[in-house]
Coordinates of C-alpha atoms and ligand atoms in Angstrom, one line a residue:
M66 CA 16.5 26.4 8.4
R67 CA 14.9 23.5 6.4
W68 CA 11.6 22.1 7.6
I69 CA 11.8 18.3 7.2
L70 CA 8.5 16.4 7.1
G71 CA 7.7 13.0 8.7
D72 CA 8.2 11.2 5.4
Q73 CA 11.5 12.9 4.5
L74 CA 13.7 11.2 7.0
G75 CA 16.7 9.8 5.0
P76 CA 20.0 11.4 4.2
H77 CA 18.9 12.4 0.7
F78 CA 16.6 15.0 2.3
T79 CA 19.5 16.7 4.1
D80 CA 22.7 15.9 2.2
D81 CA 22.8 19.3 0.5
L82 CA 22.6 21.4 3.7
Q83 CA 25.5 23.8 4.1
P84 CA 27.5 24.5 7.3
G85 CA 25.4 26.6 9.6
D86 CA 22.1 25.3 8.1
R87 CA 19.6 23.8 10.6
V88 CA 16.7 21.4 10.4
L89 CA 13.2 21.8 11.9
M90 CA 10.8 19.0 12.6
V91 CA 7.3 19.4 13.9
E92 CA 5.2 16.8 15.6
S93 CA 1.6 17.9 15.2
R94 CA -0.8 16.3 17.6
R95 CA -3.7 17.6 15.6
M96 CA -2.6 15.5 12.6
F97 CA -3.2 12.3 14.7
A98 CA -6.4 13.7 16.3
R99 CA -8.2 14.5 13.1
R100 CA -8.6 10.9 12.0
R101 CA -8.4 7.5 13.7
Y102 CA -5.0 6.1 12.7
H103 CA -3.6 2.7 13.5
R104 CA -1.7 2.9 16.7
A105 CA 1.3 1.2 15.0
K106 CA 1.4 3.9 12.4
A107 CA 1.4 6.8 14.8
H108 CA 4.2 4.9 16.8
L109 CA 6.3 4.3 13.7
I110 CA 6.1 7.9 12.4
L111 CA 6.8 9.5 15.7
S112 CA 9.6 7.0 16.5
A113 CA 11.2 7.6 13.1
M114 CA 11.0 11.4 13.5
R115 CA 12.5 11.4 17.0
H116 CA 15.2 9.0 16.0
R117 CA 16.1 11.2 13.0
A118 CA 16.2 14.2 15.3
A119 CA 18.5 12.4 17.6
D120 CA 20.8 11.4 14.7
L121 CA 21.0 15.0 13.6
G122 CA 21.8 16.2 17.1
D123 CA 22.4 19.9 17.5
L124 CA 21.6 20.5 13.9
C125 CA 17.9 19.8 14.5
V126 CA 15.1 21.4 16.4
I127 CA 12.2 19.1 17.0
V128 CA 9.0 20.7 18.3
Q129 CA 6.0 19.0 19.8
S130 CA 3.0 21.2 19.1
D131 CA -0.8 21.1 18.8
S132 CA -0.5 22.0 15.1
F133 CA 2.1 23.1 12.6
A134 CA 1.2 26.8 12.5
P135 CA 2.6 28.0 15.9
A136 CA 5.8 26.0 15.4
L137 CA 6.4 27.5 12.0
A138 CA 5.6 31.0 13.3
E139 CA 8.1 30.6 16.1
H140 CA 11.0 29.0 14.2
R141 CA 10.5 30.5 10.7
P142 CA 12.0 27.8 8.5
T143 CA 13.1 29.2 5.1
E144 CA 12.7 26.1 3.0
V145 CA 10.9 22.8 2.7
I146 CA 11.2 19.9 0.2
D147 CA 7.9 19.6 -1.7
P148 CA 5.6 17.3 0.3
T149 CA 3.8 14.3 -1.0
S150 CA 0.1 15.2 -0.8
H151 CA -2.0 17.8 -2.5
Q152 CA -3.2 19.1 0.9
A153 CA 0.4 19.5 2.3
R154 CA 1.6 21.1 -0.9
R155 CA -1.2 23.7 -0.6
F156 CA -0.3 24.3 3.0
V157 CA 3.5 24.9 2.5
R158 CA 2.8 27.3 -0.4
E159 CA 0.6 29.4 1.9
Q160 CA 3.5 29.9 4.4
P161 CA 5.2 33.3 4.0
G162 CA 8.9 33.2 3.4
L163 CA 9.1 29.4 2.8
A164 CA 10.8 28.3 -0.4
V165 CA 9.6 25.0 -1.8
L166 CA 12.4 22.8 -3.2
P167 CA 11.6 20.0 -5.8
S168 CA 10.4 16.7 -4.3
R169 CA 12.9 13.9 -3.6
G170 CA 12.7 10.2 -2.9
F171 CA 11.6 8.9 -6.2
A172 CA 13.6 7.4 -9.1
T173 CA 11.9 9.2 -12.0
E174 CA 11.1 12.8 -12.8
S175 CA 7.5 13.9 -13.3
A176 CA 8.4 15.2 -16.7
L177 CA 9.1 11.7 -17.9
F178 CA 5.7 10.5 -16.8
D179 CA 3.9 13.5 -18.1
Q180 CA 5.6 13.1 -21.5
W181 CA 4.7 9.4 -21.6
S182 CA 1.1 9.7 -20.4
S183 CA 0.3 12.6 -22.7
G184 CA 1.7 10.7 -25.7
R185 CA -0.7 7.8 -25.2
G186 CA -3.3 9.2 -27.4
G187 CA -6.2 8.1 -25.2
R188 CA -4.8 4.6 -24.7
R189 CA -4.9 3.2 -21.2
L190 CA -2.0 4.2 -18.9
L191 CA -0.7 0.7 -18.6
M192 CA 1.8 0.2 -15.9
E193 CA 3.6 -2.4 -17.9
D194 CA 4.4 0.1 -20.7
W195 CA 5.6 2.7 -18.1
Y196 CA 7.7 0.1 -16.4
R197 CA 9.5 -0.8 -19.6
L198 CA 10.2 2.9 -20.3
V199 CA 11.7 3.3 -16.8
R200 CA 13.9 0.2 -17.1
T201 CA 15.2 1.5 -20.4
T202 CA 15.6 5.1 -19.3
L203 CA 17.4 4.2 -16.1
G204 CA 19.3 1.2 -17.6
V205 CA 18.0 -1.3 -15.1
L206 CA 18.1 -5.0 -16.1
V207 CA 18.5 -4.1 -19.8
N208 CA 21.1 -4.7 -22.5
G209 CA 20.6 -1.7 -24.7
D210 CA 16.9 -1.7 -25.4
A211 CA 16.4 -5.4 -24.7
P212 CA 15.4 -6.8 -21.3
E213 CA 17.8 -8.9 -19.3
G214 CA 16.9 -12.6 -19.9
G215 CA 14.8 -11.8 -22.9
E216 CA 11.6 -11.0 -21.0
W217 CA 10.3 -7.8 -19.5
N218 CA 8.3 -9.7 -17.0
F219 CA 8.3 -13.0 -15.2
D220 CA 4.7 -12.8 -13.9
K221 CA 3.9 -16.3 -15.1
E222 CA 6.6 -17.8 -13.0
N223 CA 5.8 -15.5 -10.1
R224 CA 2.3 -16.6 -9.5
L225 CA 2.9 -19.9 -7.6
P226 CA 0.4 -21.0 -5.0
P227 CA 1.9 -21.7 -1.6
P228 CA 3.8 -25.0 -1.3
K229 CA 1.4 -27.9 -0.6
G230 CA 1.2 -29.0 3.0
Q231 CA 3.2 -26.2 4.4
R232 CA 1.8 -23.9 7.0
T233 CA 4.5 -21.3 6.5
L234 CA 6.8 -20.6 3.5
G235 CA 9.7 -21.7 5.6
V236 CA 12.0 -18.9 4.6
H237 CA 14.3 -17.0 7.1
A238 CA 12.1 -15.0 9.5
P239 CA 12.1 -11.3 8.7
W240 CA 14.4 -8.9 10.5
H241 CA 12.7 -7.4 13.6
P242 CA 13.7 -4.2 15.3
V243 CA 14.6 -4.0 19.0
E244 CA 12.7 -1.1 20.6
D245 CA 14.7 1.5 22.6
A246 CA 14.1 4.4 25.0
I247 CA 12.8 6.6 22.2
D248 CA 10.1 4.0 21.4
A249 CA 9.3 3.7 25.1
Q250 CA 8.7 7.5 25.2
V251 CA 6.6 7.4 22.1
R252 CA 4.5 4.7 23.7
E253 CA 4.1 6.7 26.8
D254 CA 3.1 9.8 24.9
L255 CA 0.5 7.9 22.8
D256 CA -1.0 6.4 25.9
A257 CA -1.3 9.8 27.4
W258 CA -2.9 11.3 24.2
A259 CA -5.4 8.4 24.1
A260 CA -6.1 8.6 27.9
S261 CA -6.9 12.3 27.6
G262 CA -9.4 11.5 24.9
E263 CA -7.7 13.8 22.4
V264 CA -6.7 11.0 20.1
S265 CA -8.2 7.6 19.4
F266 CA -6.5 4.8 17.5
I267 CA -7.5 1.6 15.7
G268 CA -5.3 -1.5 15.8
D269 CA -3.1 -3.1 18.5
D270 CA -0.1 -1.6 20.2
N271 CA 2.4 -4.4 19.5
P272 CA 6.1 -4.1 19.5
R273 CA 7.3 -2.1 16.5
A274 CA 7.7 -4.4 13.5
F275 CA 9.2 -2.0 10.9
A276 CA 12.3 0.0 10.5
A277 CA 12.3 3.5 12.0
T278 CA 15.9 4.6 11.4
R279 CA 18.3 4.7 8.5
S280 CA 20.5 2.0 10.0
E281 CA 17.5 -0.3 10.6
A282 CA 16.2 0.3 7.1
L283 CA 19.6 -0.8 5.7
E284 CA 19.5 -3.9 7.9
V285 CA 16.0 -4.8 6.6
L286 CA 17.3 -4.4 3.0
A287 CA 20.4 -6.4 3.6
D288 CA 18.4 -9.1 5.4
F289 CA 15.8 -9.3 2.6
V290 CA 18.4 -9.5 -0.2
E291 CA 20.5 -12.1 1.6
H292 CA 17.7 -14.4 2.9
R293 CA 14.3 -13.7 1.3
L294 CA 14.7 -12.3 -2.2
V295 CA 15.3 -15.7 -3.7
S296 CA 11.8 -16.8 -2.7
F297 CA 10.1 -13.4 -3.2
G298 CA 9.3 -13.7 -6.9
P299 CA 7.7 -17.2 -7.2
Y300 CA 5.6 -16.7 -4.0
E301 CA 4.8 -13.0 -4.1
D302 CA 1.1 -13.6 -4.7
A303 CA 0.7 -16.6 -2.3
M304 CA -1.0 -16.3 1.1
L305 CA -0.7 -18.6 4.2
A306 CA -2.8 -18.1 7.4
E307 CA 0.2 -18.6 9.7
D308 CA 2.8 -16.6 7.6
W309 CA 2.0 -12.9 7.5
S310 CA 5.2 -11.9 5.8
M311 CA 5.9 -14.8 3.4
A312 CA 9.0 -13.7 1.5
H313 CA 8.0 -10.0 1.2
S314 CA 10.6 -7.4 1.7
L315 CA 8.8 -5.3 4.4
L316 CA 10.6 -2.3 2.9
S317 CA 7.6 -0.2 2.0
P318 CA 7.3 1.6 5.4
A319 CA 11.0 2.5 5.2
L320 CA 10.7 3.6 1.6
N321 CA 7.6 5.7 2.3
L322 CA 9.2 7.3 5.4
G323 CA 12.0 8.4 3.1
L324 CA 14.6 6.3 5.0
L325 CA 15.7 4.6 1.9
H326 CA 15.9 5.8 -1.7
P327 CA 14.2 3.4 -4.2
M328 CA 17.4 3.1 -6.2
E329 CA 19.2 1.8 -3.2
V330 CA 16.7 -1.1 -3.1
V331 CA 16.8 -1.7 -6.9
D332 CA 20.7 -1.6 -6.9
A333 CA 20.9 -4.0 -4.0
C334 CA 18.6 -6.5 -5.7
V335 CA 20.2 -6.2 -9.1
A336 CA 23.7 -6.6 -7.5
A337 CA 22.5 -9.9 -5.9
Y338 CA 21.4 -11.1 -9.3
R339 CA 24.8 -10.1 -10.9
R340 CA 26.6 -12.1 -8.1
G341 CA 24.4 -15.1 -8.9
E342 CA 22.8 -15.0 -5.5
A343 CA 19.2 -14.4 -6.6
P344 CA 17.2 -15.5 -9.7
L345 CA 16.1 -13.1 -12.3
Q346 CA 12.4 -13.8 -11.8
S347 CA 12.7 -12.6 -8.1
V348 CA 14.8 -9.6 -8.9
E349 CA 12.7 -8.5 -11.8
G350 CA 9.6 -9.0 -9.6
M351 CA 11.1 -6.7 -6.9
V352 CA 12.3 -4.1 -9.5
R353 CA 8.7 -4.1 -10.9
Q354 CA 7.2 -3.3 -7.5
V355 CA 9.7 -0.5 -6.8
L356 CA 10.4 1.1 -10.2
G357 CA 7.1 0.1 -11.9
W358 CA 4.3 0.3 -9.4
R359 CA 5.7 2.7 -6.9
E360 CA 6.8 5.3 -9.4
Y361 CA 3.6 4.8 -11.4
V362 CA 1.2 5.5 -8.6
W363 CA 3.3 8.4 -7.4
H364 CA 3.0 10.2 -10.8
L365 CA -0.6 9.2 -11.3
Y366 CA -1.5 10.8 -8.0
W367 CA -0.4 14.2 -9.3
Q368 CA -2.7 13.8 -12.3
S369 CA -5.7 13.3 -9.9
Q370 CA -7.6 16.4 -8.8
P371 CA -7.1 17.1 -5.1
D372 CA -10.7 16.8 -4.0
E373 CA -12.2 14.7 -6.7
I374 CA -12.6 11.0 -6.0
P375 CA -14.0 9.1 -9.0
N376 CA -16.8 6.6 -8.4
A377 CA -17.5 5.0 -11.7
L378 CA -19.4 2.1 -10.2
R379 CA -21.5 4.4 -7.9
A380 CA -20.4 2.6 -4.8
E381 CA -22.0 4.2 -1.8
V382 CA -21.9 1.7 1.1
D383 CA -20.4 3.1 4.3
L384 CA -17.6 1.0 5.7
P385 CA -19.2 -1.2 8.4
E386 CA -17.7 -0.9 11.8
W387 CA -16.4 -4.4 11.9
F388 CA -14.3 -3.7 8.8
A389 CA -13.2 -0.2 9.6
D390 CA -12.2 -1.0 13.1
L391 CA -10.4 -4.3 12.2
Q392 CA -12.8 -6.5 14.2
D393 CA -11.5 -9.8 12.8
G394 CA -13.2 -11.7 15.6
Q395 CA -16.6 -10.8 14.1
V396 CA -15.8 -12.3 10.8
T397 CA -16.4 -16.0 10.0
A398 CA -14.9 -16.0 6.5
A399 CA -11.4 -17.3 7.2
C400 CA -9.6 -15.3 4.5
L401 CA -11.2 -11.9 5.4
S402 CA -10.8 -12.5 9.2
S403 CA -7.1 -13.3 8.7
A404 CA -6.6 -10.2 6.5
L405 CA -8.2 -8.0 9.2
R406 CA -6.2 -9.7 11.9
E407 CA -2.9 -9.0 10.1
V408 CA -3.8 -5.3 9.8
R409 CA -5.0 -5.1 13.4
E410 CA -1.7 -6.6 14.7
R411 CA 0.8 -4.7 12.6
G412 CA -0.9 -2.2 10.3
W413 CA 0.4 -4.2 7.3
S414 CA -0.5 -7.0 5.0
H415 CA 1.1 -7.9 1.7
H416 CA -0.2 -6.7 -1.6
I417 CA -2.3 -9.7 -2.5
V418 CA -4.1 -9.7 0.8
R419 CA -4.8 -6.0 0.2
L420 CA -5.9 -6.4 -3.4
M421 CA -7.6 -9.8 -3.6
V422 CA -9.1 -10.1 -0.1
L423 CA -9.7 -6.6 1.4
G424 CA -10.0 -4.7 -1.9
N425 CA -11.9 -7.5 -3.6
W426 CA -14.4 -7.6 -0.7
A427 CA -14.8 -3.8 -0.8
L428 CA -15.3 -3.8 -4.5
Q429 CA -17.9 -6.6 -4.4
R430 CA -19.8 -4.9 -1.6
G431 CA -19.8 -1.4 -3.0
Y432 CA -17.8 0.3 -0.2
E433 CA -17.5 4.0 -0.9
P434 CA -14.2 4.8 -2.6
R435 CA -13.4 8.0 -0.6
Q436 CA -13.8 6.1 2.6
M437 CA -11.7 3.2 1.4
V438 CA -8.8 5.5 0.4
D439 CA -9.0 7.1 3.8
W440 CA -9.2 3.7 5.6
F441 CA -6.1 2.3 3.7
G442 CA -4.3 5.5 4.5
R443 CA -5.1 5.3 8.2
A444 CA -4.9 1.6 8.8
F445 CA -1.6 0.8 7.0
V446 CA 1.8 1.9 8.3
D447 CA 2.9 2.5 4.7
G448 CA -0.3 4.2 3.6
Y449 CA -0.1 7.8 2.3
P450 CA -2.5 9.7 0.0
W451 CA -0.1 9.3 -3.0
V452 CA 0.2 5.6 -2.5
M453 CA -3.4 4.8 -1.8
T454 CA -5.3 7.0 -4.3
A455 CA -4.3 5.2 -7.5
N456 CA -3.9 1.8 -5.8
V457 CA -7.3 1.8 -4.2
L458 CA -9.3 3.8 -6.7
G459 CA -7.8 2.3 -9.9
M460 CA -6.7 -1.2 -8.9
S461 CA -8.9 -2.3 -6.1
L462 CA -12.2 -0.5 -6.7
Y463 CA -12.3 0.2 -10.5
A464 CA -13.6 3.6 -9.4
D465 CA -11.7 5.3 -12.2
G466 CA -13.8 3.3 -14.7
G467 CA -10.8 1.4 -16.1
R468 CA -8.1 4.0 -16.5
M469 CA -5.6 1.8 -14.8
A470 CA -6.9 -1.8 -14.9
T471 CA -8.4 -3.5 -17.9
K472 CA -11.2 -5.0 -15.8
P473 CA -12.3 -5.0 -12.2
Y474 CA -10.2 -7.1 -9.8
A475 CA -13.3 -9.0 -8.6
S476 CA -12.8 -12.6 -8.0
G477 CA -14.6 -15.5 -6.3
G478 CA -13.3 -18.0 -3.7
A479 CA -11.6 -20.1 -6.3
Y480 CA -8.7 -17.7 -6.6
I481 CA -8.3 -17.4 -2.8
N482 CA -8.5 -21.2 -2.6
R483 CA -5.8 -21.7 -5.2
M484 CA -3.5 -19.0 -3.7
S485 CA -3.9 -19.7 0.0
D486 CA -4.7 -22.3 2.7
H487 CA -7.6 -20.3 4.1
C488 CA -10.4 -22.3 2.6
K489 CA -9.4 -25.5 4.3
G490 CA -10.3 -24.2 7.7
C491 CA -13.2 -22.0 6.7
A492 CA -16.9 -22.5 7.6
Y493 CA -17.7 -21.8 3.9
R494 CA -16.8 -23.6 0.8
P495 CA -15.3 -21.8 -2.2
D496 CA -17.3 -23.8 -4.7
R497 CA -20.7 -23.0 -3.1
R498 CA -22.6 -19.9 -4.1
V499 CA -25.9 -20.5 -2.4
G500 CA -26.9 -22.0 0.9
P501 CA -25.4 -21.9 4.4
E502 CA -22.0 -22.9 3.1
A503 CA -21.9 -20.4 0.3
C504 CA -18.6 -18.6 0.1
P505 CA -19.3 -14.9 0.5
F506 CA -16.6 -14.1 -2.1
T507 CA -17.9 -16.6 -4.7
A508 CA -21.5 -15.4 -4.1
G509 CA -20.3 -11.8 -3.9
Y510 CA -18.5 -12.1 -7.2
W511 CA -21.7 -13.1 -9.1
W512 CA -23.7 -10.6 -7.1
F513 CA -21.2 -7.9 -8.1
L514 CA -21.5 -8.9 -11.8
D515 CA -25.3 -8.8 -11.6
Q516 CA -25.3 -5.4 -10.1
H517 CA -22.9 -4.0 -12.7
R518 CA -23.8 -5.9 -15.8
E519 CA -24.6 -2.7 -17.7
D520 CA -21.4 -0.9 -16.5
L521 CA -19.3 -3.9 -17.7
R522 CA -21.1 -4.9 -20.8
G523 CA -18.8 -3.0 -23.2
N524 CA -15.6 -4.6 -21.7
H525 CA -14.5 -7.5 -23.8
R526 CA -12.6 -9.1 -20.9
M527 CA -15.9 -9.3 -19.0
A528 CA -17.9 -10.9 -21.8
Q529 CA -17.2 -14.4 -20.7
P530 CA -18.0 -13.8 -17.0
L531 CA -21.2 -12.0 -17.9
A532 CA -22.2 -14.9 -20.2
G533 CA -21.6 -17.2 -17.2
L534 CA -23.9 -15.0 -15.1
G535 CA -26.6 -15.4 -17.6
R536 CA -26.3 -19.2 -17.4
L537 CA -26.6 -19.5 -13.6
A538 CA -29.5 -21.6 -12.7
D539 CA -29.7 -20.3 -9.2
R540 CA -29.2 -16.7 -10.0
D541 CA -32.3 -15.3 -8.4
L542 CA -31.7 -17.3 -5.2
L543 CA -28.1 -16.0 -5.1
I544 CA -29.2 -12.4 -5.6
S545 CA -31.7 -12.5 -2.8
Q546 CA -29.2 -14.3 -0.5
E547 CA -26.6 -11.6 -1.1
D548 CA -29.1 -8.7 -1.0
A549 CA -30.1 -9.9 2.4
R550 CA -26.5 -10.0 3.6
G551 CA -26.3 -6.2 3.7
S552 CA -23.3 -4.9 5.6
R553 CA -23.2 -7.8 8.0
A554 CA -19.8 -9.4 8.6
P555 CA -19.6 -12.6 6.5
Ligands
SF4_230 FE1 -12.6 -17.0 2.0 FE2 -14.6 -18.3 0.8 FE3 -12.3 -19.6 1.1 FE4 -13.9 -19.1 3.2 S1 -14.3 -20.4 1.5 S2 -11.6 -18.7 3.1 S3 -14.7 -17.1 2.6 S4 -12.6 -17.7 -0.1

């Protein structure tokens, strides 16, 4: 009997079972009771598990239990595929008689990453270098050792602001699931858990927005490749207040539930390029997300120590309630309010909203890294420890002291103004740093630099901004203005 976990739900986790083998799934209520998850996340995971159990039919036993231990004691599974978190790996290894099979669901072996990272000789573990190695090793968009189209990356063409005067990107609306009886039962169960006081959630209980089954995941992939991939590349960094999905694939929840293998996504996108149906800049941008970033943060996670969360910038501010509980109505800053609203409504926002609005704000304001990793893991439907650890600590918060990123991703309102339509309708002005109309991101950027000028002094990419800080005529006024802001919602 193989114990299948809630993020091992695709065929590649069961396709080697032999006749007579069976599958065990365990829904642990305690898992949801321990921390406050987004309601949509609990719904998606339980829906996906129950749909998988229904697909497997008699082959599968699904147990609803307070915790894993009694279900394992009763059913005595003999094997499990290695889980995706330090904590779960420890737990499965403590179970008597349970064999642990190598992990699945990624395109590259840990040996490749370990060999690459140990051969860097102290140089930064640049994602770009890893990505090129993966493309070459797997033969994706390469001709021999040369990249397809002569360039490894099309980032320059893939940073367009949203089209002027448009309130939405105007691409085909994303695929949307139709809920069924299994979803209705999940909703009823979650209502009962919440009513009993055992479990409490953040976020709204909206209709499910992401794939929970293999066939739904294949539909999302096909829909993305056919209708949205063309626009994905150029506008992948753009934000519009009335367009939550832009041309993003919405595949990360399905990938992280294990419903799709990353190579299925890569192959489908590359095939569209070969057929002349999608431009190289979009296809390369998508391949970079899946084979570059996703594989990179997966392997980096295993190089982190289970209980050690770095905090290079000594960020110690507790997440304020309005942020942690997604109270977008408390927030005047249009960009931040919109980001929190997107997460409240669906447990999802796209990568630039995460990095340049939510992450940027948390970095500037010194939110404690451990709490931020936890929050991203609870509030996002695709958040898991392996995804969030490197992304949040390394990319968003610079908590690793620059192991991943060459400089902190702090930026003022000018970036958000260029890449979105938020500033037009905002009570603040992106070019003001002091006074009642001061943009909290612009002021926060200079405040952050001032707070960390000693930490950043040796970083040559920060020399110019630090010199700019020194020239600010209203620096003292700005510092006292932002000191006074504290943890209040901007
Ligand atoms: Fe955000 Fe500042 Fe623009 Fe308002 S002015 S939307 S706070 S960047």
